[in-house]
Every structure is written in C-alpha cells, then in structure tokens.
PDB file of C-alpha atoms in Angstrom:
ATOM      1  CA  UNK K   1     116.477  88.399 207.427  1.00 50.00           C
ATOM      2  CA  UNK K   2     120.671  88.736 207.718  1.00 53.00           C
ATOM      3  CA  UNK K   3     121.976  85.761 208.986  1.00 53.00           C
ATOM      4  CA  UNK K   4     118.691  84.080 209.026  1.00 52.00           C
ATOM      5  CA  UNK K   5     120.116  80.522 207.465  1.00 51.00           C
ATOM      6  CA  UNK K   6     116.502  79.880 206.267  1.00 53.00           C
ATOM      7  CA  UNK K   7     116.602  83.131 203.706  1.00 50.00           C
ATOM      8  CA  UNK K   8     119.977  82.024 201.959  1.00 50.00           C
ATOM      9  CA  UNK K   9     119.987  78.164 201.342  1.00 51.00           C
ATOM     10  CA  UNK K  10     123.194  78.633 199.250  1.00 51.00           C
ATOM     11  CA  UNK K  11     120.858  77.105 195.996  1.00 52.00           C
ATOM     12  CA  UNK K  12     121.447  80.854 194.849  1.00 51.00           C
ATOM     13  CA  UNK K  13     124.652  80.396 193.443  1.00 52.00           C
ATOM     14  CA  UNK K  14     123.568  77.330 191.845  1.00 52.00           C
ATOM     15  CA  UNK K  15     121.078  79.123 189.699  1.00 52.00           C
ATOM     16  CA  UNK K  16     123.575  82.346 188.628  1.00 51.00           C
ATOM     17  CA  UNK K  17     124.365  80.818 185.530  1.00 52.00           C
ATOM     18  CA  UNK K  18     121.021  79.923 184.498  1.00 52.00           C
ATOM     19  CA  UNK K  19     119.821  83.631 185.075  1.00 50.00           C
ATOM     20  CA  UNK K  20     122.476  85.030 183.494  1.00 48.00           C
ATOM     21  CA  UNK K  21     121.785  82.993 180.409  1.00 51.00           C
ATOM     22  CA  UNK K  22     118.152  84.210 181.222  1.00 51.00           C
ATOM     23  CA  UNK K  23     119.330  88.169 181.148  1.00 51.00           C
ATOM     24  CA  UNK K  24     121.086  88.164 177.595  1.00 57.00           C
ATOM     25  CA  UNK K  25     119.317  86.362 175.227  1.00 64.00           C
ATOM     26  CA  UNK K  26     120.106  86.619 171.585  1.00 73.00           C
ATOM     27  CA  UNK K  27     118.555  88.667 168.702  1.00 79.00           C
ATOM     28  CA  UNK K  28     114.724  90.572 169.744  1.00 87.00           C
ATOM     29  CA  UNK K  29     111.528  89.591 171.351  1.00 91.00           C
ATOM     30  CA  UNK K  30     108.822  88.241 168.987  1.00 92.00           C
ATOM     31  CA  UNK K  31     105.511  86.987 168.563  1.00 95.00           C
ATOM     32  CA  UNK K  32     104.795  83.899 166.586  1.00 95.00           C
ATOM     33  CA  UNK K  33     101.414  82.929 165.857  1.00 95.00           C
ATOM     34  CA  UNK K  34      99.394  80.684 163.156  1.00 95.00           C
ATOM     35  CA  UNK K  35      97.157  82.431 160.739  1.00 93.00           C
ATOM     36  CA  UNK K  36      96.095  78.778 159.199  1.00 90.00           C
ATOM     37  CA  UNK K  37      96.933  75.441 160.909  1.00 88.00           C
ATOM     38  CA  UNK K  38      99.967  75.201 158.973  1.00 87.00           C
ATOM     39  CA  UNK K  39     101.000  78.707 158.442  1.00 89.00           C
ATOM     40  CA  UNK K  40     103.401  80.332 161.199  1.00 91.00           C
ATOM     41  CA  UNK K  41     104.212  84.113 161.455  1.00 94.00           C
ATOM     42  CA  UNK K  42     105.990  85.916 163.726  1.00 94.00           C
ATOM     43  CA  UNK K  43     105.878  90.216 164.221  1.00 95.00           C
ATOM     44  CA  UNK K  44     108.253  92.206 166.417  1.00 93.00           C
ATOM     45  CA  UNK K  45     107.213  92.741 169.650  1.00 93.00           C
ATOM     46  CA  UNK K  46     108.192  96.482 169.812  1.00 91.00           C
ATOM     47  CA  UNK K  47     105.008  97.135 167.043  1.00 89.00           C
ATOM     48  CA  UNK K  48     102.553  95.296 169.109  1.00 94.00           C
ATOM     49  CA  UNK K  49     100.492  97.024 171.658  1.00 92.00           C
ATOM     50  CA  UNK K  50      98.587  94.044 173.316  1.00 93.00           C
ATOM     51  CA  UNK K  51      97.271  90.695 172.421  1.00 95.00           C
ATOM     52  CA  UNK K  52      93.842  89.669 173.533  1.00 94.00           C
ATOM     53  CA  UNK K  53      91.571  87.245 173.464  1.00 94.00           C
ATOM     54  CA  UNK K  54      87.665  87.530 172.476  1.00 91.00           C
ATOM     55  CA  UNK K  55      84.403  86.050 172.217  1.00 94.00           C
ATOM     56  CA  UNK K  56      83.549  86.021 168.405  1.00 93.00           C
ATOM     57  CA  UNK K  57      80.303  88.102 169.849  1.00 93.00           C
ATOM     58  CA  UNK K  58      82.543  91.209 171.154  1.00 94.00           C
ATOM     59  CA  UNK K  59      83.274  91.966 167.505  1.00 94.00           C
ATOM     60  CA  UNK K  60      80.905  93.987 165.810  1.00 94.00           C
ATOM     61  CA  UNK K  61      80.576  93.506 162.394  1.00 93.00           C
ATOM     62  CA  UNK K  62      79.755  96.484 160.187  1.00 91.00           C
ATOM     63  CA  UNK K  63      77.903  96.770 156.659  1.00 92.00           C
ATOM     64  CA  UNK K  64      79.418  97.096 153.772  1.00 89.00           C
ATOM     65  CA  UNK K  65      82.708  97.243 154.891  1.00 87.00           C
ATOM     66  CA  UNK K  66      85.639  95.244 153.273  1.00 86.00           C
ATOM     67  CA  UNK K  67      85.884  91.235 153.742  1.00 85.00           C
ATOM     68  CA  UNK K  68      88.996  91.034 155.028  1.00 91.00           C
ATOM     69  CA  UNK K  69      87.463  92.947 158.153  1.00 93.00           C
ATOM     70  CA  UNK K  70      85.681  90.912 161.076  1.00 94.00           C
ATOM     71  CA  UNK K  71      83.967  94.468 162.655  1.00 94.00           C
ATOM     72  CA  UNK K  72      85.049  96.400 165.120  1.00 95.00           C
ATOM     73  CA  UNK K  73      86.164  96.110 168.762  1.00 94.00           C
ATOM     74  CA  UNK K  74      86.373  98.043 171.956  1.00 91.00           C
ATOM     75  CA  UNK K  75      89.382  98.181 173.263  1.00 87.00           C
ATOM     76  CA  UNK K  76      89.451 100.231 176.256  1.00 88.00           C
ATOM     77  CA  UNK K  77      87.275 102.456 175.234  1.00 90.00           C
ATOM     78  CA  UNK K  78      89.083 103.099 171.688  1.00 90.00           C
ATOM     79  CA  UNK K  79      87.467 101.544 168.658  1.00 92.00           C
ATOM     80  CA  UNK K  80      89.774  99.504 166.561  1.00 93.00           C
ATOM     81  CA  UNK K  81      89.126  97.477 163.339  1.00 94.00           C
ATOM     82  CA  UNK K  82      89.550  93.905 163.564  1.00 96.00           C
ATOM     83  CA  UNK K  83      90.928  91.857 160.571  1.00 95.00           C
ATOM     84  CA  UNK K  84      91.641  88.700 159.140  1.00 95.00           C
ATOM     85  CA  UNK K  85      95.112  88.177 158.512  1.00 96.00           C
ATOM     86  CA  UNK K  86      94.840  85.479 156.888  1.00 94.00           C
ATOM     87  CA  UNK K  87      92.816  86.510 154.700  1.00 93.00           C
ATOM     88  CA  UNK K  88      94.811  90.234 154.113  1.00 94.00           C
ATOM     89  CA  UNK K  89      97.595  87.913 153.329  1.00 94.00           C
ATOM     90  CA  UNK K  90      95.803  86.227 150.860  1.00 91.00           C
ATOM     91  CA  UNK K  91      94.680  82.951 152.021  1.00 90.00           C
ATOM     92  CA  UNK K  92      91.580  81.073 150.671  1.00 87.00           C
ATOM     93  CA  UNK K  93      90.077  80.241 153.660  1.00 87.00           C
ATOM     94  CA  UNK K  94      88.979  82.910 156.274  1.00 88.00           C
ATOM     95  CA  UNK K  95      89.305  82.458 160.027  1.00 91.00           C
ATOM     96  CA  UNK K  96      87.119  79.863 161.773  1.00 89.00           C
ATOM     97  CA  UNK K  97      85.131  82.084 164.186  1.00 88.00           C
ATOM     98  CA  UNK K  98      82.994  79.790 165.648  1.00 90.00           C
ATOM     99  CA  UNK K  99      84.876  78.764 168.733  1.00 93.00           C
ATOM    100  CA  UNK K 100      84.769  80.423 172.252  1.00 95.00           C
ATOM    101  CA  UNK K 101      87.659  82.727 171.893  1.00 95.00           C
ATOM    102  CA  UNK K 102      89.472  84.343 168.580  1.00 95.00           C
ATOM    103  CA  UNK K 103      93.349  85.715 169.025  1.00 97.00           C
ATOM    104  CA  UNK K 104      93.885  89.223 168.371  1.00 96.00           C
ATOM    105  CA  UNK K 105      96.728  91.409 168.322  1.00 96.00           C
ATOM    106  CA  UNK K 106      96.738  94.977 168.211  1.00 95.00           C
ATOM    107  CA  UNK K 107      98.995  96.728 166.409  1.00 94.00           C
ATOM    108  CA  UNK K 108      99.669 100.459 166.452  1.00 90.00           C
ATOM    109  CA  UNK K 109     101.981 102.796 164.547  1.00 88.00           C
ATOM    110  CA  UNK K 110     101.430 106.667 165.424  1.00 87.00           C
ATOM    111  CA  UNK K 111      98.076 106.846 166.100  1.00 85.00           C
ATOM    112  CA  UNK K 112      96.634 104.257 164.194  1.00 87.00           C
ATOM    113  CA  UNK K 113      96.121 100.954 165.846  1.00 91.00           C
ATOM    114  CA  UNK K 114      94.768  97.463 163.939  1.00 94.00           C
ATOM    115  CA  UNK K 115      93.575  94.403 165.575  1.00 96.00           C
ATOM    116  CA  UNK K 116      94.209  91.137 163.570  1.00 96.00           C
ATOM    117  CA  UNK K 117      92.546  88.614 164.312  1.00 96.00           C
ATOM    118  CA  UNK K 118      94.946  84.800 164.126  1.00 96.00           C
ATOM    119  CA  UNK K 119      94.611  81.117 164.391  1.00 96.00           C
ATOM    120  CA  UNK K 120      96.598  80.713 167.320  1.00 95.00           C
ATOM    121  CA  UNK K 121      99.171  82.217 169.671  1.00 95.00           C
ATOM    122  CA  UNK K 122     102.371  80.408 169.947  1.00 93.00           C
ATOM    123  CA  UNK K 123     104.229  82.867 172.045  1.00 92.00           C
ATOM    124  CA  UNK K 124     107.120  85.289 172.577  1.00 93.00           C
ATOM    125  CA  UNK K 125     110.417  84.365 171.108  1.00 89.00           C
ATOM    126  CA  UNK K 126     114.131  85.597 170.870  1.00 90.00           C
ATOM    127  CA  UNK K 127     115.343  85.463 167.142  1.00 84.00           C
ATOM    128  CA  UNK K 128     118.238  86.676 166.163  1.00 81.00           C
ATOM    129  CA  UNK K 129     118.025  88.749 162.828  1.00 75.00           C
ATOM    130  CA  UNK K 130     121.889  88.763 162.335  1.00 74.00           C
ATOM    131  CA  UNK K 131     122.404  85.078 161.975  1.00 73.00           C
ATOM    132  CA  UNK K 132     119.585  82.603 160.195  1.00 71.00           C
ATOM    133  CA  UNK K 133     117.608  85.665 158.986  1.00 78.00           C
ATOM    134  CA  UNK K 134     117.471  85.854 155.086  1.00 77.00           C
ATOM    135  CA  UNK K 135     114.992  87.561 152.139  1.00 82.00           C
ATOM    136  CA  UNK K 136     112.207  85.398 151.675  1.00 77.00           C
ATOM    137  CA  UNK K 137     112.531  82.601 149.264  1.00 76.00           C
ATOM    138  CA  UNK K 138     109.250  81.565 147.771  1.00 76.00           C
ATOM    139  CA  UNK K 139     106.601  83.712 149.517  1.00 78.00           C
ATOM    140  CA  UNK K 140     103.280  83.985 147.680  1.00 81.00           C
ATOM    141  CA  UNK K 141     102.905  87.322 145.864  1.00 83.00           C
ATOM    142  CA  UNK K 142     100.032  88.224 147.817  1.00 86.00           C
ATOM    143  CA  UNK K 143     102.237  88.479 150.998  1.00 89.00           C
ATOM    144  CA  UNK K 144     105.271  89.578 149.891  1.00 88.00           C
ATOM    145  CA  UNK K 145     104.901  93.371 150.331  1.00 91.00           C
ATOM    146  CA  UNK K 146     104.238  92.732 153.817  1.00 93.00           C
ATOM    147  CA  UNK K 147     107.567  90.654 154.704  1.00 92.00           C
ATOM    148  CA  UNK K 148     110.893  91.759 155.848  1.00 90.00           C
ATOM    149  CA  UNK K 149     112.291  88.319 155.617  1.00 87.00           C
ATOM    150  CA  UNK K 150     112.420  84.646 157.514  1.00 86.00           C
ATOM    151  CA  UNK K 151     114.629  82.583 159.837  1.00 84.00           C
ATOM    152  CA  UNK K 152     114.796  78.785 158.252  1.00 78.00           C
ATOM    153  CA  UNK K 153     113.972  76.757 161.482  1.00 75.00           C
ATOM    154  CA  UNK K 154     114.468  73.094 159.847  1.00 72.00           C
ATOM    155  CA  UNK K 155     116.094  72.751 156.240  1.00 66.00           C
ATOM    156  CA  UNK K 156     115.455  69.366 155.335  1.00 70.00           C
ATOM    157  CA  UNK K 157     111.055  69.825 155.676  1.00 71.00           C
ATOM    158  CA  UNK K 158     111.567  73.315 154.769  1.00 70.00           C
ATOM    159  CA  UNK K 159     110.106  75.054 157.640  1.00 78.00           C
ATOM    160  CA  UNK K 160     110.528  78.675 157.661  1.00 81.00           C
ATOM    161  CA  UNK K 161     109.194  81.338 160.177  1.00 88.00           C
ATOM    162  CA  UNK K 162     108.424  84.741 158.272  1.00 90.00           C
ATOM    163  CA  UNK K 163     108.421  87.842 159.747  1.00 92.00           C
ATOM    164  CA  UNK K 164     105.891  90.292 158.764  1.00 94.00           C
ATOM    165  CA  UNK K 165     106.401  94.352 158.588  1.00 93.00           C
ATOM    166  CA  UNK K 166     103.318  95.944 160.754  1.00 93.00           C
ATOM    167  CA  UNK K 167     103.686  99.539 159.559  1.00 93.00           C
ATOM    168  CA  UNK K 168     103.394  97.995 155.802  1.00 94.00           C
ATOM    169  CA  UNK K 169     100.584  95.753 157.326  1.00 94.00           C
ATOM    170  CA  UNK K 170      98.807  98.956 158.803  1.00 92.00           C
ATOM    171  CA  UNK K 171      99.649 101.514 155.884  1.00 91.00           C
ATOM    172  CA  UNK K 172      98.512  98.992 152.711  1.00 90.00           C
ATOM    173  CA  UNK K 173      96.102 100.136 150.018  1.00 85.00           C
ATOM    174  CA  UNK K 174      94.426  97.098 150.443  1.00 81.00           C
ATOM    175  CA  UNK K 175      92.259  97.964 153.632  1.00 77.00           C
ATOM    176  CA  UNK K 176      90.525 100.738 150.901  1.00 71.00           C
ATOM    177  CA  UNK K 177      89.585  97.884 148.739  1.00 59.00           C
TER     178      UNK K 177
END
C-alpha cells in the first residue's frame, strides 16, 4: 500500500477539518424521541441500554396490572416491563399500537431495567447542558418530577426540547399505582 498513488488521493487532507469538527462535538449524546405527534423528549444516552423496535404482538400484556403498562417483553432472555410514556407522563391519549412496529427504549439503573414504549425515534443528538439549558418553564405538573430541565430550540413558536431524569422515571411511586 506505501507509495501506491491509488491508496492516498491527497482528498485526505481535504476532509481533516471536517473530522475534527466530527471528534469534538459540544455538550453529551442524547436521544430525542416523540411520545405524542407534537410532544418531543430527549434522555441521556449514558441511562439508556438499547432501543428497539417491536411488533405490538411481542408484548405480552398481563392482567391486572397498571394502565400505564403495555405487558412485558423479552429482551434477551431478561423480562422487562414495557410502558407508556406518554401516558406515565400524563397524557390523555395512550400510544397508538396498532401499526407494524412500536419504539422502545430500555432503560436501566442498577439492576432494574424499563422499556418505554414512544411515538417515534428522532435520533441521537449533541446538546450542550452549559449553554441553552434552563429549569423548565411551564411543564405540566404531571411531568415535572421527572424533568431535569430543557434547551429552547426556537423562541419565537416556543419550541422547547425537555430532558427527562430516567432514574426518577424508573424509581417513581407511580408504577405501584
């Protein structure tokens, strides 16, 4: 390969600045994703332990168990609960799962992992939490506990991106409910 003039086109050192720009982005890795059509979240990446995708049939629903939960779900070989975030966080309208696929991401702190099941995936995202990042301003009460704060993505329309807290997500009361 040395000196082979096909193996170094010189394009390389076109292309250092975009990969250095590529090797230090700004802030931490996150996951946004819609819990309603109009409602975007994102978690930290570090608290997430996969995101899947499965047919509405792979979840098992069990009796008598609380409505925010779809059922359960094997995920490699480990049972997990599967629940509606939406619905934890207090939205009217639960999950449409009549479509091929339904969004899940597991969660896990210590030995307790969650799957919650989303609208859509949007994808992984840099933010930066020391510049943009602020307490929420007019989260609904039944979300609240769960937030840590939100980045205001455009002022004038008053889009915000909230970040939730998955230990407080995996450790609430309200799963006993």
């Amino acid at each position: 390969m040395v000196g082979n003039p096909d193996f170094l086109t010189g394009k390389g050192q076109d292309q250092a600045a975009e990969f250095q720009e590529l090797e230090s982005p700004e802030g931490e890795l996150h996951l946004r994703f819609y819990i309603t059509p109009t409602t975007e979240l994102a978690l930290p990446a570090i608290g997430i332990r996969e995101v899947i995708e499965q047919p509405p049939d792979r979840i098992t629903p069990i009796p008598n168990a609380s409505p925010l939960l779809l059922g359960t779900l094997n995920f490699r070989g480990r049972v997990i609960w599967v629940a509606d975030l939406g619905q934890f966080l207090g939205e009217s309208t639960s999950l449409n799962t009549d479509r091929p696929e339904i969004p899940v991401i597991a969660i896990e702190d210590q030995d307790t992992m969650l799957g919650l099941a989303v609208d859509q995936i949007v994808g992984m995202d840099w933010l930066d939490v020391e510049t943009g990042f602020q307490m929420p301003n007019n989260a609904p009460d039944s979300m609240a506990p769960f937030l840590r704060g939100e980045w205001v993505l455009d002022s004038q329309n008053n889009k915000t991106l909230q970040l939730l807290d998955q230990v407080a997500i995996l450790r609430s009361a309200r799963w006993a409910a």
